[in-house]
Amino acid sequence: MTRRHHTPSRRSLLRAMAVLPASAVLLGEAPGLLGPALAAAPPSGSATRYTIVPFLNSNDATVNVYQSDDATDFRLVKASAYTPPSNRIRDASIFKHTNGYYYITYTTHTWQDVSTTIGFARSTDRVNWTFLYDYTVPIANLSRAWAPEWFVDSDGSVNVIVSCSTTNDEWIFTPHLLKATNTALTAWSSPVALSGIGANHIDTFIVKIGSTYHAFTKNETTKYIEYATASNLTGPYTISRTGDWAGWGSYREGPALVQLDNGAWRLFFDGYGDGTYYYSDSYDTFATWSAPAALPAVSGTARHFTVIKETVSGGPTLARNVTRSFQSANFSTRHWQVQSSLLNLPVVSASSTAAEKQAATFTVVAGLADAGGYSFRDSTGKYLRHWDFRARFDTNDGTSTFAKDATFIARTGTSTGALRFESYNYPGYYLRHYNYELRVERSNGTDLFRQDSSFTPVAPWA
């Protein structure tokens, strides 16, 4: 029985994708994207890499480093990767500067204490960090400076958005902009309050698409994440979405955006009210969002973080315009095979019939929806696609819906030479076997899921 998932319908997702502006994929439009990370499947031999540096639910004196190739399944790279020489580290935001260094900025004290500084550290490799300095935010009668967030503008200027409160009301925060005045990131402009967002907003995160600045910010009264836009970085912003407008719920904070390989925008946020870290995707420039889902593996452990996306070398390779068979990484006698138009995982061997071997042989071609991805054709010319989350082969009808259903992004598998195939239009969903049937399911972050979704390209059976 095929399990249904609480996701937007295929039609609504693809209709929304059709109106995604070309400006949304411009290099450098999102924080930290000063490297070659684009909204497209990575080329063969390269991989997408997402990095987060969160503080821990159990410890705000240190941060871990995690990375992921799909922005869903984050794996620990190094525990306690950075501990500042004094004070705390909370709400760490990361980006990569044009000088090749990675930088984090962070809250320096726990929430109960007066906190007039924000911290800075840098790294050559995202893993080993060196403390730089604590910066006193120059605001009169400052009580707290919290949740600094990097923002790199389209002109290359480096900024930090920091939420500040004063001693006359220590719990009423207003977002302020600090702009770096040197390339070493050691000198900053005077703080400027973001006009229009106003008091009692915290954790403000901004991206720029085209000429518009989009801000996501937590309302500290309602505990909802709100949405605002402006034509200038400092405002005035117009808050156009309030309350539970996106279906994320209340007691949510720490919004952070990153653009996925298929052009969608993913928002991560800390569901501190229920101890869950969530993500939600938008295909229509933030008008509508998928139902929030718990981030596997790190949910309940990681707290307030931002994400950096890069394209790096050393990714999976798979030749195109050749025939291959695909062997299960954890059931080595079993291979992909078409059976009554459905893709299953039976045993295939030298003693199999010629028809069975032919049904287990596929032509690998460039992705129908993205040439950096992959599509798979059987001997009759039909293409592998997902339908109701079941893997099957159908005739290409020439629609964009079919093209996206039939395109998969290759990710590294669990064993040498093995690959995982992520659905192009359902990011975080993978071809995996269950009861020896192939279906597309959302990653749950477990080792078993990764094994069940890993397949090794081998010499064709036919």
CSV table of C-alpha atoms in Angstrom, one decimal:
chain,number,residue,atom,x,y,z
A,1,MET,CA,0.0,0.0,0.0
A,2,THR,CA,1.4,3.4,-1.0
A,3,ARG,CA,1.6,5.8,1.9
A,4,ARG,CA,0.4,9.4,1.1
A,5,HIS,CA,2.4,12.3,2.5
A,6,HIS,CA,1.1,15.6,3.8
A,7,THR,CA,2.6,17.7,1.1
A,8,PRO,CA,1.1,20.2,-1.5
A,9,SER,CA,-0.4,18.5,-4.6
A,10,ARG,CA,1.9,18.0,-7.5
A,11,ARG,CA,-0.2,20.5,-9.6
A,12,SER,CA,0.0,23.2,-7.0
A,13,LEU,CA,3.8,22.8,-6.6
A,14,LEU,CA,4.5,22.9,-10.3
A,15,ARG,CA,2.1,25.8,-10.9
A,16,ALA,CA,3.9,27.7,-8.2
A,17,MET,CA,7.3,26.8,-9.7
A,18,ALA,CA,6.3,28.2,-13.0
A,19,VAL,CA,6.1,31.8,-11.6
A,20,LEU,CA,9.4,31.7,-9.8
A,21,PRO,CA,11.3,34.8,-11.2
A,22,ALA,CA,14.6,34.3,-12.9
A,23,SER,CA,16.0,36.8,-10.4
A,24,ALA,CA,15.6,34.3,-7.7
A,25,VAL,CA,18.4,32.2,-9.0
A,26,LEU,CA,21.0,35.0,-9.4
A,27,LEU,CA,24.3,34.3,-7.8
A,28,GLY,CA,24.9,36.2,-4.6
A,29,GLU,CA,21.3,37.0,-3.9
A,30,ALA,CA,21.1,35.1,-0.7
A,31,PRO,CA,23.3,35.5,2.4
A,32,GLY,CA,26.6,33.8,2.1
A,33,LEU,CA,26.2,33.0,-1.6
A,34,LEU,CA,29.5,34.5,-2.8
A,35,GLY,CA,30.6,31.2,-4.2
A,36,PRO,CA,29.4,29.0,-7.1
A,37,ALA,CA,26.2,27.8,-5.5
A,38,LEU,CA,23.3,28.1,-8.0
A,39,ALA,CA,19.7,27.0,-8.1
A,40,ALA,CA,20.4,24.0,-10.3
A,41,ALA,CA,21.4,20.4,-9.9
A,42,PRO,CA,25.2,20.2,-9.3
A,43,PRO,CA,27.2,19.1,-12.4
A,44,SER,CA,28.6,15.6,-12.4
A,45,GLY,CA,31.6,15.3,-10.1
A,46,SER,CA,30.3,18.2,-7.9
A,47,ALA,CA,28.0,18.2,-5.0
A,48,THR,CA,25.8,20.7,-3.2
A,49,ARG,CA,26.9,21.3,0.4
A,50,TYR,CA,24.8,22.9,3.1
A,51,THR,CA,26.5,23.8,6.4
A,52,ILE,CA,24.9,24.8,9.8
A,53,VAL,CA,26.7,25.7,13.0
A,54,PRO,CA,24.0,25.4,15.7
A,55,PHE,CA,24.3,25.7,19.5
A,56,LEU,CA,22.8,22.8,21.3
A,57,ASN,CA,19.6,22.4,23.2
A,58,SER,CA,21.6,21.0,26.1
A,59,ASN,CA,24.6,23.4,25.9
A,60,ASP,CA,24.9,27.0,24.8
A,61,ALA,CA,28.6,27.2,25.5
A,62,THR,CA,29.6,25.5,22.2
A,63,VAL,CA,28.5,24.7,18.7
A,64,ASN,CA,28.5,21.6,16.5
A,65,VAL,CA,29.1,21.6,12.7
A,66,TYR,CA,26.7,19.7,10.5
A,67,GLN,CA,26.6,19.3,6.7
A,68,SER,CA,24.1,18.0,4.2
A,69,ASP,CA,23.9,17.5,0.5
A,70,ASP,CA,20.1,18.0,0.3
A,71,ALA,CA,19.3,20.5,3.1
A,72,THR,CA,17.3,17.8,4.8
A,73,ASP,CA,19.5,15.1,6.2
A,74,PHE,CA,22.2,16.9,8.2
A,75,ARG,CA,25.2,14.8,9.4
A,76,LEU,CA,27.6,15.7,12.2
A,77,VAL,CA,31.0,16.8,11.0
A,78,LYS,CA,32.4,17.9,14.3
A,79,ALA,CA,31.0,18.1,17.8
A,80,SER,CA,32.0,21.0,20.0
A,81,ALA,CA,33.7,22.6,17.0
A,82,TYR,CA,34.0,26.0,18.5
A,83,THR,CA,33.8,27.2,22.1
A,84,PRO,CA,34.4,30.9,22.7
A,85,PRO,CA,37.1,31.8,25.2
A,86,SER,CA,34.4,33.3,27.5
A,87,ASN,CA,30.7,33.8,27.7
A,88,ARG,CA,28.3,31.8,25.5
A,89,ILE,CA,27.5,31.1,21.9
A,90,ARG,CA,23.9,31.2,20.7
A,91,ASP,CA,22.2,31.9,17.4
A,92,ALA,CA,25.3,31.4,15.3
A,93,SER,CA,25.0,32.7,11.7
A,94,ILE,CA,27.5,31.6,9.0
A,95,PHE,CA,28.7,32.9,5.7
A,96,LYS,CA,31.7,32.7,3.4
A,97,HIS,CA,33.5,35.9,2.6
A,98,THR,CA,35.2,36.8,-0.6
A,99,ASN,CA,38.6,36.3,1.1
A,100,GLY,CA,37.9,32.6,1.4
A,101,TYR,CA,37.3,32.5,5.1
A,102,TYR,CA,34.1,31.4,6.8
A,103,TYR,CA,32.7,33.7,9.5
A,104,ILE,CA,30.2,33.2,12.2
A,105,THR,CA,28.6,35.9,14.3
A,106,TYR,CA,26.7,35.0,17.4
A,107,THR,CA,24.9,36.0,20.7
A,108,THR,CA,27.5,36.1,23.5
A,109,HIS,CA,25.3,35.6,26.6
A,110,THR,CA,22.5,33.5,27.8
A,111,TRP,CA,19.0,34.9,27.6
A,112,GLN,CA,18.8,35.8,31.2
A,113,ASP,CA,21.9,38.1,31.2
A,114,VAL,CA,22.6,41.6,29.9
A,115,SER,CA,24.3,41.1,26.6
A,116,THR,CA,25.7,44.2,24.8
A,117,THR,CA,28.2,42.4,22.5
A,118,ILE,CA,28.0,40.1,19.6
A,119,GLY,CA,30.9,37.6,18.9
A,120,PHE,CA,32.9,36.9,15.8
A,121,ALA,CA,35.0,33.9,14.8
A,122,ARG,CA,36.4,32.6,11.5
A,123,SER,CA,37.6,29.4,9.8
A,124,THR,CA,39.3,28.2,6.7
A,125,ASP,CA,37.4,24.9,6.6
A,126,ARG,CA,34.0,25.5,8.4
A,127,VAL,CA,35.2,22.9,11.0
A,128,ASN,CA,38.1,24.5,13.0
A,129,TRP,CA,37.3,28.0,14.3
A,130,THR,CA,39.4,30.9,15.7
A,131,PHE,CA,37.9,33.5,18.0
A,132,LEU,CA,38.2,37.0,16.5
A,133,TYR,CA,36.6,39.5,18.9
A,134,ASP,CA,33.5,40.5,20.8
A,135,TYR,CA,32.0,43.7,19.4
A,136,THR,CA,30.1,46.1,21.6
A,137,VAL,CA,27.0,47.3,19.7
A,138,PRO,CA,27.1,51.1,20.1
A,139,ILE,CA,23.5,51.8,21.1
A,140,ALA,CA,22.8,54.1,24.1
A,141,ASN,CA,21.4,52.2,27.1
A,142,LEU,CA,21.7,48.9,25.3
A,143,SER,CA,20.4,45.9,27.3
A,144,ARG,CA,20.7,43.0,24.9
A,145,ALA,CA,22.0,42.5,21.4
A,146,TRP,CA,20.7,39.1,20.1
A,147,ALA,CA,20.6,36.9,17.1
A,148,PRO,CA,23.0,38.6,14.7
A,149,GLU,CA,22.3,37.5,11.1
A,150,TRP,CA,24.7,37.9,8.1
A,151,PHE,CA,23.3,39.6,5.0
A,152,VAL,CA,25.4,40.0,1.9
A,153,ASP,CA,23.8,42.5,-0.4
A,154,SER,CA,23.8,42.3,-4.2
A,155,ASP,CA,26.5,45.0,-4.3
A,156,GLY,CA,28.8,42.8,-2.2
A,157,SER,CA,28.5,44.8,1.0
A,158,VAL,CA,28.6,42.7,4.1
A,159,ASN,CA,26.0,43.4,6.8
A,160,VAL,CA,24.8,42.1,10.1
A,161,ILE,CA,21.1,42.4,11.2
A,162,VAL,CA,21.0,42.3,15.0
A,163,SER,CA,18.0,42.5,17.4
A,164,CYS,CA,18.6,45.0,20.2
A,165,SER,CA,16.7,46.1,23.3
A,166,THR,CA,17.4,49.0,25.7
A,167,THR,CA,17.3,49.2,29.5
A,168,ASN,CA,14.0,51.0,29.6
A,169,ASP,CA,12.4,47.8,28.3
A,170,GLU,CA,14.8,44.9,28.1
A,171,TRP,CA,12.4,42.6,26.3
A,172,ILE,CA,11.3,44.8,23.5
A,173,PHE,CA,13.6,44.2,20.5
A,174,THR,CA,14.1,46.1,17.3
A,175,PRO,CA,16.2,44.9,14.3
A,176,HIS,CA,19.2,47.1,13.5
A,177,LEU,CA,21.6,47.1,10.6
A,178,LEU,CA,25.4,47.1,11.0
A,179,LYS,CA,27.4,47.4,7.7
A,180,ALA,CA,31.1,46.3,7.5
A,181,THR,CA,33.3,49.3,6.7
A,182,ASN,CA,36.4,47.2,5.9
A,183,THR,CA,37.0,43.9,4.2
A,184,ALA,CA,38.5,42.4,7.4
A,185,LEU,CA,35.1,42.7,9.0
A,186,THR,CA,36.6,44.4,12.1
A,187,ALA,CA,34.9,47.8,11.7
A,188,TRP,CA,31.2,48.6,11.5
A,189,SER,CA,28.9,51.5,10.7
A,190,SER,CA,26.6,53.0,13.4
A,191,PRO,CA,23.5,50.9,13.9
A,192,VAL,CA,20.5,51.8,11.9
A,193,ALA,CA,17.0,50.6,12.9
A,194,LEU,CA,15.1,48.9,10.1
A,195,SER,CA,12.2,51.2,9.4
A,196,GLY,CA,8.8,49.6,9.3
A,197,ILE,CA,9.5,46.4,11.1
A,198,GLY,CA,9.3,48.2,14.4
A,199,ALA,CA,9.7,47.2,18.0
A,200,ASN,CA,9.0,43.8,19.5
A,201,HIS,CA,10.5,41.9,16.6
A,202,ILE,CA,13.5,39.6,16.8
A,203,ASP,CA,15.5,37.1,14.7
A,204,THR,CA,15.0,39.2,11.5
A,205,PHE,CA,16.4,37.3,8.5
A,206,ILE,CA,16.6,39.0,5.0
A,207,VAL,CA,17.1,37.8,1.5
A,208,LYS,CA,17.1,39.9,-1.7
A,209,ILE,CA,15.4,38.8,-4.9
A,210,GLY,CA,15.8,41.2,-7.8
A,211,SER,CA,15.3,44.6,-6.3
A,212,THR,CA,13.1,43.5,-3.4
A,213,TYR,CA,14.3,42.8,0.2
A,214,HIS,CA,12.3,40.1,1.9
A,215,ALA,CA,12.4,40.0,5.7
A,216,PHE,CA,11.2,37.2,8.0
A,217,THR,CA,10.9,38.2,11.6
A,218,LYS,CA,9.4,36.9,14.8
A,219,ASN,CA,6.7,38.9,16.5
A,220,GLU,CA,7.6,38.6,20.2
A,221,THR,CA,4.0,39.3,21.3
A,222,THR,CA,2.2,36.7,19.1
A,223,LYS,CA,5.2,34.4,18.7
A,224,TYR,CA,4.5,34.0,15.0
A,225,ILE,CA,7.0,34.5,12.2
A,226,GLU,CA,5.9,37.5,10.1
A,227,TYR,CA,6.8,38.6,6.5
A,228,ALA,CA,7.8,42.0,5.2
A,229,THR,CA,9.2,43.6,2.1
A,230,ALA,CA,11.0,46.7,1.2
A,231,SER,CA,12.9,48.3,-1.8
A,232,ASN,CA,15.8,49.4,0.4
A,233,LEU,CA,17.7,47.3,2.9
A,234,THR,CA,17.0,49.7,5.8
A,235,GLY,CA,13.3,50.1,4.8
A,236,PRO,CA,10.7,51.2,5.2
A,237,TYR,CA,9.4,47.6,5.3
A,238,THR,CA,5.8,46.7,4.9
A,239,ILE,CA,4.6,43.8,7.0
A,240,SER,CA,2.1,42.0,4.9
A,241,ARG,CA,1.8,38.6,6.5
A,242,THR,CA,1.0,38.2,10.2
A,243,GLY,CA,-0.5,35.6,12.5
A,244,ASP,CA,-0.4,32.0,11.3
A,245,TRP,CA,-0.3,33.1,7.7
A,246,ALA,CA,2.0,30.3,6.5
A,247,GLY,CA,0.6,27.5,8.7
A,248,TRP,CA,3.8,27.2,10.7
A,249,GLY,CA,2.2,27.7,14.1
A,250,SER,CA,3.1,29.8,17.1
A,251,TYR,CA,6.1,29.8,19.4
A,252,ARG,CA,8.4,29.7,16.3
A,253,GLU,CA,11.7,31.7,16.0
A,254,GLY,CA,15.0,31.8,14.2
A,255,PRO,CA,13.8,31.9,10.6
A,256,ALA,CA,16.6,31.2,8.1
A,257,LEU,CA,16.3,30.8,4.3
A,258,VAL,CA,18.3,29.0,1.7
A,259,GLN,CA,17.6,28.3,-2.0
A,260,LEU,CA,17.4,24.7,-3.0
A,261,ASP,CA,18.8,23.1,-6.2
A,262,ASN,CA,15.4,23.1,-7.9
A,263,GLY,CA,14.8,26.8,-7.2
A,264,ALA,CA,12.5,26.5,-4.3
A,265,TRP,CA,13.2,28.5,-1.1
A,266,ARG,CA,13.5,26.5,2.2
A,267,LEU,CA,12.8,28.2,5.5
A,268,PHE,CA,14.2,26.6,8.6
A,269,PHE,CA,12.9,27.7,12.0
A,270,ASP,CA,13.2,26.7,15.6
A,271,GLY,CA,9.9,25.3,17.1
A,272,TYR,CA,11.1,26.1,20.6
A,273,GLY,CA,7.6,25.7,22.0
A,274,ASP,CA,7.5,22.0,21.2
A,275,GLY,CA,11.3,21.2,20.9
A,276,THR,CA,11.2,20.5,17.2
A,277,TYR,CA,13.2,22.1,14.4
A,278,TYR,CA,11.2,22.6,11.3
A,279,TYR,CA,11.5,23.3,7.6
A,280,SER,CA,9.0,24.5,5.0
A,281,ASP,CA,9.3,25.2,1.2
A,282,SER,CA,8.0,27.8,-1.1
A,283,TYR,CA,7.9,27.8,-4.9
A,284,ASP,CA,6.1,31.1,-5.5
A,285,THR,CA,8.4,33.7,-3.9
A,286,PHE,CA,7.0,33.2,-0.4
A,287,ALA,CA,3.3,33.4,-1.1
A,288,THR,CA,2.5,29.9,-0.1
A,289,TRP,CA,4.4,27.2,1.8
A,290,SER,CA,4.5,23.5,2.3
A,291,ALA,CA,3.3,22.0,5.6
A,292,PRO,CA,6.1,22.3,8.1
A,293,ALA,CA,8.1,19.1,8.6
A,294,ALA,CA,10.5,18.1,11.4
A,295,LEU,CA,14.1,18.3,10.3
A,296,PRO,CA,15.5,14.7,10.8
A,297,ALA,CA,18.5,13.9,12.8
A,298,VAL,CA,19.2,17.3,14.3
A,299,SER,CA,15.6,18.2,15.5
A,300,GLY,CA,15.6,18.4,19.3
A,301,THR,CA,19.3,18.8,19.4
A,302,ALA,CA,20.2,21.9,17.3
A,303,ARG,CA,19.0,25.4,18.1
A,304,HIS,CA,18.7,28.6,16.1
A,305,PHE,CA,21.1,28.5,13.1
A,306,THR,CA,21.5,29.8,9.6
A,307,VAL,CA,22.6,27.9,6.5
A,308,ILE,CA,25.3,28.4,3.9
A,309,LYS,CA,25.1,26.6,0.5
A,310,GLU,CA,28.0,25.9,-1.7
A,311,THR,CA,28.9,23.8,-4.7
A,312,VAL,CA,32.0,21.7,-4.0
A,313,SER,CA,34.1,19.2,-5.9
A,314,GLY,CA,34.1,15.5,-5.1
A,315,GLY,CA,30.5,14.8,-5.8
A,316,PRO,CA,28.9,11.7,-7.4
A,317,THR,CA,29.5,10.9,-11.1
A,318,LEU,CA,27.2,9.0,-13.4
A,319,ALA,CA,27.8,8.8,-17.2
A,320,ARG,CA,24.9,9.8,-19.4
A,321,ASN,CA,23.7,8.3,-22.7
A,322,VAL,CA,24.9,4.8,-21.6
A,323,THR,CA,23.0,1.8,-20.3
A,324,ARG,CA,23.3,0.7,-16.7
A,325,SER,CA,21.7,-1.6,-14.2
A,326,PHE,CA,21.2,-0.5,-10.6
A,327,GLN,CA,22.1,-2.8,-7.7
A,328,SER,CA,20.7,-2.3,-4.2
A,329,ALA,CA,23.5,-1.2,-1.9
A,330,ASN,CA,22.2,-3.3,1.0
A,331,PHE,CA,20.7,-6.2,-0.9
A,332,SER,CA,23.4,-6.9,-3.5
A,333,THR,CA,21.5,-9.6,-5.4
A,334,ARG,CA,18.6,-7.3,-6.0
A,335,HIS,CA,18.4,-4.8,-8.9
A,336,TRP,CA,15.9,-2.3,-10.4
A,337,GLN,CA,13.5,-4.0,-12.7
A,338,VAL,CA,10.4,-2.9,-14.5
A,339,GLN,CA,7.4,-5.2,-13.7
A,340,SER,CA,4.1,-4.2,-15.2
A,341,SER,CA,5.3,-0.6,-15.6
A,342,LEU,CA,6.3,-0.4,-11.9
A,343,LEU,CA,9.8,-0.3,-10.6
A,344,ASN,CA,10.6,-3.1,-8.2
A,345,LEU,CA,13.7,-4.7,-6.7
A,346,PRO,CA,13.8,-8.4,-7.5
A,347,VAL,CA,16.8,-10.8,-7.5
A,348,VAL,CA,18.5,-10.6,-10.9
A,349,SER,CA,21.2,-13.1,-11.8
A,350,ALA,CA,23.0,-14.8,-14.6
A,351,SER,CA,20.3,-17.4,-14.7
A,352,SER,CA,17.5,-14.8,-15.2
A,353,THR,CA,15.7,-14.8,-18.5
A,354,ALA,CA,16.7,-12.5,-21.3
A,355,ALA,CA,13.4,-10.6,-20.8
A,356,GLU,CA,14.2,-10.2,-17.1
A,357,LYS,CA,17.6,-8.9,-17.8
A,358,GLN,CA,16.3,-6.5,-20.4
A,359,ALA,CA,13.8,-5.2,-17.9
A,360,ALA,CA,16.7,-4.5,-15.4
A,361,THR,CA,18.6,-2.4,-17.9
A,362,PHE,CA,18.2,1.3,-18.4
A,363,THR,CA,19.5,4.2,-20.4
A,364,VAL,CA,20.8,7.1,-18.3
A,365,VAL,CA,20.1,10.5,-19.8
A,366,ALA,CA,20.3,14.1,-18.8
A,367,GLY,CA,17.4,15.1,-16.6
A,368,LEU,CA,14.3,16.2,-18.5
A,369,ALA,CA,13.7,19.1,-16.2
A,370,ASP,CA,17.4,20.0,-15.4
A,371,ALA,CA,20.3,18.8,-17.5
A,372,GLY,CA,22.4,18.5,-14.3
A,373,GLY,CA,20.1,15.9,-13.0
A,374,TYR,CA,19.3,12.5,-14.4
A,375,SER,CA,16.4,10.7,-16.1
A,376,PHE,CA,16.1,6.9,-16.8
A,377,ARG,CA,14.6,5.3,-19.8
A,378,ASP,CA,13.7,1.6,-20.2
A,379,SER,CA,14.0,-0.5,-23.4
A,380,THR,CA,10.6,0.6,-24.6
A,381,GLY,CA,11.4,4.3,-24.4
A,382,LYS,CA,9.4,5.0,-21.3
A,383,TYR,CA,10.8,7.1,-18.5
A,384,LEU,CA,11.1,6.5,-14.7
A,385,ARG,CA,8.9,8.9,-12.9
A,386,HIS,CA,7.1,9.1,-9.6
A,387,TRP,CA,3.3,9.0,-9.4
A,388,ASP,CA,1.5,9.0,-6.1
A,389,PHE,CA,5.0,8.5,-4.7
A,390,ARG,CA,5.3,5.1,-6.5
A,391,ALA,CA,8.2,4.7,-9.0
A,392,ARG,CA,6.9,3.7,-12.4
A,393,PHE,CA,7.7,4.0,-16.1
A,394,ASP,CA,5.4,6.0,-18.4
A,395,THR,CA,5.6,7.6,-21.9
A,396,ASN,CA,6.9,11.2,-21.8
A,397,ASP,CA,3.8,13.4,-22.5
A,398,GLY,CA,6.0,16.5,-23.0
A,399,THR,CA,4.6,18.4,-20.0
A,400,SER,CA,6.7,20.2,-17.4
A,401,THR,CA,4.9,18.1,-14.8
A,402,PHE,CA,6.2,14.9,-16.3
A,403,ALA,CA,9.7,16.3,-16.8
A,404,LYS,CA,10.0,17.2,-13.2
A,405,ASP,CA,8.5,13.9,-12.0
A,406,ALA,CA,11.1,12.1,-14.2
A,407,THR,CA,14.1,14.1,-13.0
A,408,PHE,CA,16.3,13.0,-10.1
A,409,ILE,CA,19.4,14.6,-8.5
A,410,ALA,CA,22.3,12.3,-7.7
A,411,ARG,CA,23.6,12.4,-4.2
A,412,THR,CA,26.4,10.3,-2.7
A,413,GLY,CA,25.3,6.9,-1.4
A,414,THR,CA,26.3,4.9,1.6
A,415,SER,CA,29.0,2.7,0.0
A,416,THR,CA,31.7,3.3,-2.5
A,417,GLY,CA,30.2,4.0,-5.9
A,418,ALA,CA,26.6,4.0,-4.6
A,419,LEU,CA,24.3,6.9,-5.4
A,420,ARG,CA,21.0,8.2,-4.0
A,421,PHE,CA,18.5,9.7,-6.3
A,422,GLU,CA,16.5,12.7,-4.9
A,423,SER,CA,13.2,13.7,-6.5
A,424,TYR,CA,13.7,17.0,-8.4
A,425,ASN,CA,10.3,18.4,-7.5
A,426,TYR,CA,10.0,16.9,-4.0
A,427,PRO,CA,13.2,17.9,-2.4
A,428,GLY,CA,14.3,15.6,0.5
A,429,TYR,CA,12.3,12.7,-1.1
A,430,TYR,CA,14.4,9.8,-2.5
A,431,LEU,CA,13.9,6.7,-4.5
A,432,ARG,CA,14.1,3.9,-1.9
A,433,HIS,CA,13.0,0.3,-1.7
A,434,TYR,CA,10.4,-0.8,0.7
A,435,ASN,CA,9.1,-4.4,0.6
A,436,TYR,CA,11.2,-4.7,-2.6
A,437,GLU,CA,9.2,-1.9,-4.3
A,438,LEU,CA,10.7,1.4,-5.4
A,439,ARG,CA,8.9,4.5,-4.2
A,440,VAL,CA,9.8,8.1,-3.5
A,441,GLU,CA,9.7,8.9,0.2
A,442,ARG,CA,10.9,11.7,2.5
A,443,SER,CA,14.2,11.1,4.2
A,444,ASN,CA,13.9,10.4,7.9
A,445,GLY,CA,17.6,10.8,8.5
A,446,THR,CA,18.2,7.3,9.6
A,447,ASP,CA,21.1,5.0,8.4
A,448,LEU,CA,18.5,2.5,7.3
A,449,PHE,CA,16.8,5.0,5.0
A,450,ARG,CA,20.1,6.0,3.5
A,451,GLN,CA,21.0,2.4,2.9
A,452,ASP,CA,17.5,1.6,1.4
A,453,SER,CA,17.9,4.6,-0.9
A,454,SER,CA,21.4,3.8,-2.1
A,455,PHE,CA,22.0,2.1,-5.4
A,456,THR,CA,25.2,1.2,-7.3
A,457,PRO,CA,25.3,1.6,-11.1
A,458,VAL,CA,26.7,-1.6,-12.6
A,459,ALA,CA,27.3,-3.1,-16.0
A,460,PRO,CA,24.0,-3.6,-17.8
A,461,TRP,CA,22.4,-7.0,-17.6
A,462,ALA,CA,21.3,-6.7,-21.3
